[in-house]
XYZ file of C-alpha atoms in Angstrom:
346
model
C -60.092 -178.157 -142.820
C -61.838 -176.441 -139.904
C -64.235 -173.602 -140.621
C -65.760 -170.890 -138.504
C -69.282 -172.119 -137.677
C -70.986 -168.843 -138.570
C -69.218 -168.642 -141.924
C -69.936 -172.274 -142.701
C -73.639 -171.713 -142.063
C -73.538 -168.719 -144.393
C -71.825 -170.741 -147.119
C -74.466 -173.468 -146.821
C -77.241 -170.888 -147.256
C -75.552 -169.487 -150.364
C -75.285 -173.012 -151.795
C -79.048 -173.446 -151.365
C -79.588 -170.417 -153.635
C -77.355 -171.436 -156.551
C -76.564 -174.450 -158.719
C -73.151 -175.130 -157.226
C -72.455 -178.121 -159.478
C -72.490 -175.886 -162.553
C -69.100 -174.668 -161.301
C -67.609 -178.148 -161.552
C -64.270 -178.022 -163.375
C -64.561 -174.284 -163.990
C -61.948 -171.617 -163.387
C -62.778 -168.247 -161.837
C -60.606 -165.127 -161.591
C -61.403 -162.491 -158.979
C -59.738 -159.071 -158.941
C -59.622 -157.077 -155.729
C -59.116 -160.431 -154.030
C -58.216 -159.028 -150.607
C -61.169 -156.638 -150.477
C -64.520 -156.908 -148.724
C -66.337 -158.807 -151.482
C -63.490 -160.483 -153.349
C -62.019 -162.131 -150.263
C -65.392 -163.493 -149.155
C -66.039 -164.898 -152.638
C -62.698 -166.696 -152.648
C -63.282 -168.117 -149.168
C -66.640 -169.419 -150.355
C -65.223 -170.962 -153.535
C -62.466 -172.703 -151.585
C -65.101 -174.100 -149.232
C -67.354 -175.519 -151.957
C -64.349 -176.791 -153.868
C -63.309 -178.847 -150.861
C -66.776 -179.961 -149.767
C -68.060 -180.963 -153.217
C -64.834 -181.954 -155.003
C -65.562 -179.525 -157.822
C -61.990 -179.393 -159.154
C -62.163 -175.631 -159.668
C -59.263 -173.291 -160.286
C -59.407 -169.962 -158.482
C -57.226 -167.023 -159.538
C -56.893 -164.335 -156.850
C -55.581 -161.014 -158.178
C -54.286 -158.122 -156.088
C -51.675 -155.369 -156.269
C -49.791 -156.905 -153.346
C -48.586 -160.498 -153.205
C -47.841 -159.964 -149.500
C -51.485 -159.142 -148.827
C -52.587 -162.176 -150.801
C -50.230 -164.493 -148.916
C -51.293 -163.016 -145.584
C -54.996 -163.280 -146.361
C -55.157 -166.787 -147.870
C -53.685 -170.068 -146.789
C -51.839 -172.147 -149.370
C -54.186 -174.242 -151.470
C -53.526 -176.318 -154.580
C -56.617 -174.891 -156.285
C -55.788 -171.253 -155.500
C -53.377 -169.251 -157.669
C -52.175 -165.901 -156.325
C -51.451 -163.250 -158.947
C -49.788 -159.927 -158.126
C -51.041 -157.359 -160.610
C -51.537 -153.612 -160.629
C -54.448 -153.371 -163.037
C -53.386 -149.866 -164.019
C -50.448 -151.549 -165.799
C -50.464 -154.078 -168.675
C -51.149 -157.608 -167.489
C -47.937 -159.449 -166.597
C -49.643 -162.840 -166.689
C -52.525 -164.080 -168.802
C -54.630 -167.136 -168.071
C -57.795 -168.827 -169.237
C -60.812 -168.440 -166.989
C -64.444 -169.398 -167.449
C -65.475 -166.463 -165.271
C -63.882 -163.141 -164.344
C -65.369 -161.129 -161.497
C -63.856 -157.655 -161.536
C -64.082 -156.320 -157.962
C -60.900 -154.218 -157.908
C -61.449 -150.532 -157.218
C -60.920 -147.850 -154.638
C -64.310 -147.791 -152.958
C -64.246 -145.382 -150.041
C -64.207 -141.574 -149.637
C -60.628 -141.099 -148.390
C -59.242 -142.962 -151.420
C -61.384 -140.824 -153.737
C -59.979 -137.713 -152.079
C -56.323 -138.768 -152.083
C -56.157 -140.819 -155.295
C -58.820 -139.660 -157.766
C -56.618 -140.381 -160.794
C -55.727 -143.881 -159.614
C -59.391 -144.510 -158.827
C -60.329 -143.707 -162.412
C -57.400 -145.622 -163.916
C -58.234 -148.852 -162.094
C -61.827 -148.731 -163.273
C -60.965 -147.753 -166.837
C -57.539 -149.170 -167.699
C -58.025 -152.207 -165.469
C -61.314 -153.046 -167.112
C -59.854 -152.566 -170.596
C -56.861 -154.789 -169.793
C -59.113 -157.618 -168.591
C -61.563 -157.322 -171.472
C -58.700 -157.295 -173.979
C -57.393 -160.517 -172.433
C -60.663 -162.375 -172.986
C -61.413 -161.268 -176.558
C -62.103 -164.345 -178.684
C -62.839 -166.560 -175.670
C -66.023 -167.815 -173.992
C -65.170 -166.161 -170.671
C -68.071 -164.523 -168.881
C -67.214 -161.113 -167.401
C -69.011 -159.756 -164.337
C -68.256 -156.119 -163.580
C -68.837 -154.895 -160.029
C -70.256 -151.401 -160.318
C -71.906 -149.141 -157.764
C -75.196 -147.489 -156.927
C -73.193 -144.243 -156.900
C -73.516 -144.130 -160.686
C -77.088 -142.911 -160.147
C -75.803 -139.677 -158.594
C -78.122 -137.373 -156.706
C -81.587 -138.697 -155.962
C -83.656 -135.707 -156.999
C -86.894 -137.736 -157.255
C -86.519 -139.332 -153.784
C -87.498 -142.787 -155.009
C -85.553 -146.044 -155.191
C -83.262 -146.233 -158.221
C -84.049 -148.838 -160.873
C -81.603 -150.056 -163.498
C -83.240 -147.736 -166.054
C -82.430 -144.543 -164.131
C -79.641 -142.561 -165.766
C -78.235 -140.614 -162.843
C -77.019 -137.040 -162.382
C -73.367 -136.438 -161.467
C -71.413 -133.177 -161.382
C -68.210 -133.802 -163.336
C -66.534 -130.611 -162.041
C -65.580 -132.251 -158.729
C -62.701 -134.705 -158.262
C -65.017 -136.685 -155.925
C -66.889 -137.703 -159.073
C -63.875 -139.826 -160.060
C -65.547 -142.932 -158.637
C -69.105 -142.787 -160.048
C -67.964 -141.382 -163.400
C -65.306 -144.076 -163.778
C -67.843 -146.751 -162.889
C -70.293 -145.356 -165.456
C -67.617 -145.299 -168.153
C -66.473 -148.820 -167.260
C -70.044 -150.060 -167.609
C -70.141 -148.604 -171.117
C -66.785 -150.244 -171.848
C -68.245 -153.615 -170.882
C -71.277 -153.168 -173.113
C -69.086 -151.883 -175.977
C -66.732 -154.872 -175.804
C -69.748 -157.160 -175.666
C -71.291 -155.634 -178.782
C -68.051 -155.383 -180.798
C -66.244 -158.540 -179.676
C -69.124 -160.797 -178.627
C -68.088 -161.006 -174.970
C -70.672 -162.169 -172.435
C -70.897 -159.469 -169.764
C -73.054 -158.575 -166.795
C -72.965 -155.564 -164.509
C -73.865 -155.590 -160.814
C -74.581 -152.274 -159.107
C -73.984 -152.597 -155.387
C -75.406 -150.676 -152.478
C -73.737 -150.255 -149.058
C -72.096 -153.612 -148.329
C -70.893 -154.604 -144.872
C -69.410 -157.713 -143.261
C -66.473 -159.181 -141.387
C -64.192 -158.953 -144.447
C -64.313 -155.152 -144.446
C -60.811 -153.697 -144.708
C -59.109 -151.345 -142.270
C -58.571 -148.825 -145.078
C -62.310 -148.354 -145.661
C -63.217 -144.803 -144.578
C -66.978 -144.955 -145.161
C -69.036 -143.869 -142.157
C -70.650 -147.301 -141.694
C -67.202 -148.945 -141.807
C -65.936 -146.576 -139.121
C -69.002 -147.353 -136.992
C -68.329 -151.053 -137.411
C -64.678 -150.776 -136.363
C -65.746 -148.788 -133.292
C -68.246 -151.482 -132.332
C -65.736 -154.308 -132.841
C -63.264 -152.488 -130.579
C -65.961 -151.824 -127.938
C -65.671 -148.091 -128.572
C -68.529 -145.587 -128.741
C -69.811 -144.797 -132.239
C -69.148 -141.191 -133.252
C -71.573 -139.612 -135.719
C -70.572 -136.447 -137.586
C -74.093 -135.759 -138.801
C -77.675 -136.351 -137.771
C -77.680 -139.372 -140.071
C -81.082 -138.777 -141.605
C -80.204 -139.914 -145.132
C -81.497 -143.366 -146.043
C -79.289 -146.116 -147.397
C -79.792 -149.650 -148.699
C -77.472 -151.921 -146.755
C -76.670 -155.503 -147.691
C -74.736 -158.170 -145.827
C -71.732 -159.535 -147.714
C -73.100 -163.119 -147.721
C -76.260 -161.911 -149.482
C -74.184 -159.884 -151.938
C -72.024 -162.894 -152.816
C -75.070 -165.120 -153.341
C -76.504 -162.409 -155.624
C -73.278 -162.208 -157.621
C -73.306 -165.948 -158.252
C -76.967 -165.786 -159.295
C -76.027 -163.095 -161.836
C -72.917 -164.980 -162.939
C -74.794 -168.222 -163.570
C -78.236 -166.983 -164.624
C -77.889 -163.358 -165.743
C -78.789 -162.487 -169.318
C -76.000 -161.095 -171.480
C -75.563 -157.304 -171.283
C -78.017 -156.987 -168.419
C -77.481 -154.782 -165.369
C -78.716 -155.767 -161.908
C -79.013 -153.765 -158.693
C -77.995 -155.675 -155.576
C -79.757 -154.435 -152.470
C -81.759 -155.891 -149.625
C -85.267 -154.362 -149.517
C -85.482 -155.432 -145.876
C -82.381 -153.432 -144.916
C -83.351 -149.902 -145.904
C -82.735 -147.480 -143.061
C -81.133 -144.172 -142.184
C -77.469 -143.889 -141.255
C -78.590 -143.122 -137.692
C -80.766 -146.257 -137.566
C -77.836 -148.356 -138.833
C -75.667 -146.932 -136.044
C -78.396 -147.585 -133.467
C -78.739 -151.268 -134.411
C -74.970 -151.686 -134.299
C -74.630 -149.852 -130.974
C -77.316 -152.007 -129.370
C -75.686 -155.240 -130.546
C -72.218 -154.143 -129.405
C -73.466 -152.528 -126.196
C -71.771 -149.208 -126.926
C -73.062 -145.637 -127.045
C -73.608 -143.231 -129.916
C -71.927 -139.842 -129.573
C -72.983 -136.999 -131.850
C -70.225 -134.629 -132.940
C -72.372 -132.377 -135.104
C -70.444 -129.650 -136.961
C -71.440 -126.001 -136.620
C -73.177 -124.096 -139.424
C -69.871 -122.849 -140.789
C -68.472 -126.374 -140.997
C -71.660 -127.672 -142.587
C -71.199 -125.317 -145.548
C -68.366 -127.518 -146.749
C -70.431 -130.686 -146.580
C -72.569 -132.171 -149.311
C -76.339 -132.137 -148.814
C -77.552 -135.407 -147.273
C -79.477 -137.361 -149.901
C -81.122 -140.762 -149.874
C -79.500 -143.589 -151.814
C -81.878 -146.524 -152.117
C -81.690 -149.180 -154.838
C -84.610 -151.192 -156.204
C -83.679 -154.898 -156.489
C -86.873 -156.260 -158.101
C -85.040 -157.259 -161.290
C -82.558 -159.394 -159.356
C -85.267 -160.924 -157.174
C -87.156 -161.912 -160.331
C -83.976 -163.698 -161.455
C -84.277 -165.955 -158.411
C -82.288 -164.165 -155.703
C -83.585 -163.919 -152.154
C -81.780 -161.961 -149.415
C -81.568 -163.964 -146.197
C -80.103 -161.586 -143.628
C -81.825 -158.675 -141.948
C -79.654 -155.737 -140.921
C -79.640 -156.932 -137.313
C -78.760 -160.528 -138.249
C -76.006 -159.448 -140.638
C -74.446 -157.073 -138.131
C -74.648 -159.684 -135.383
C -72.827 -162.208 -137.560
C -70.228 -159.572 -138.412
C -69.548 -158.750 -134.774
C -69.492 -162.397 -133.706
C -67.030 -163.326 -136.471
C -64.741 -160.356 -135.863
C -64.711 -160.743 -132.095
C -64.287 -164.505 -132.189
C -61.548 -166.658 -133.574
C -62.126 -166.660 -137.323
C -60.749 -169.695 -139.132
C -60.035 -168.675 -142.726
C -60.497 -171.089 -145.587
């Protein structure tokens, strides 16, 4: 099997960070399999399975079998499962690990489908946890730094921060559902002795980003890939913690294989903290495009939320043995090179 050279180099770096042979003979289920993180994880697992003869089984779950079949080539170790997690599971299976990535995760989806956003995080999580009661399956829930809410103290969030979210807005469907799902995981762990971990992600980017993603950084990235100028709707002063998808996936496997039961870990690259404007500037320079500011007038601004910093502290994860390898510039360069070149999927 041929592999894209950039991706293969990334996979090799991830392998250096984890004990890949501990996955030998194991089975892993990944929900949200066609999304930014889930699809990269499956590509990586297929690669190591082939290169190291690990005899793994990989279950890829998505609402659309057509998307699964379009995204992944046929492989004897890969099992495609069509499942709307808002509904009862149509098919059960035994897995050593479940990584629950499925969720609406961008602003337009929150606006259009707040109920579905909450249902996937709540009902979907319940359905999966119910399936693994009485088993030794380890459950890794992919949460979000949005659960911390507004950063009133203007300092990086640690896992002990509780967050402040206004429940009177439908936009809160995402962080509130993530918070509740975290509590579900801990509750199932305490009552049914399930081994769970929670990973709170920052702003993740990479070549596997989907066309549906309406986040500002995703729009910037699509502009750059298409050689179009980047349009900013604000001054972009708010700071964010960005993390390249390869670093995120290596962190998830560190948590999966080494994380202590019931522990929560922030995933963020301390070397990729910058403002939205600085992110756009790095991307524009790499893609050789311009930045155009389309700043709204004062009247328009009244309808916008106040720009606030969202920076996560990753010391706890780093102490577990994780080390981010990609600067913002390196990660964005890899993203552009992969997307503009001929990507050979696993």
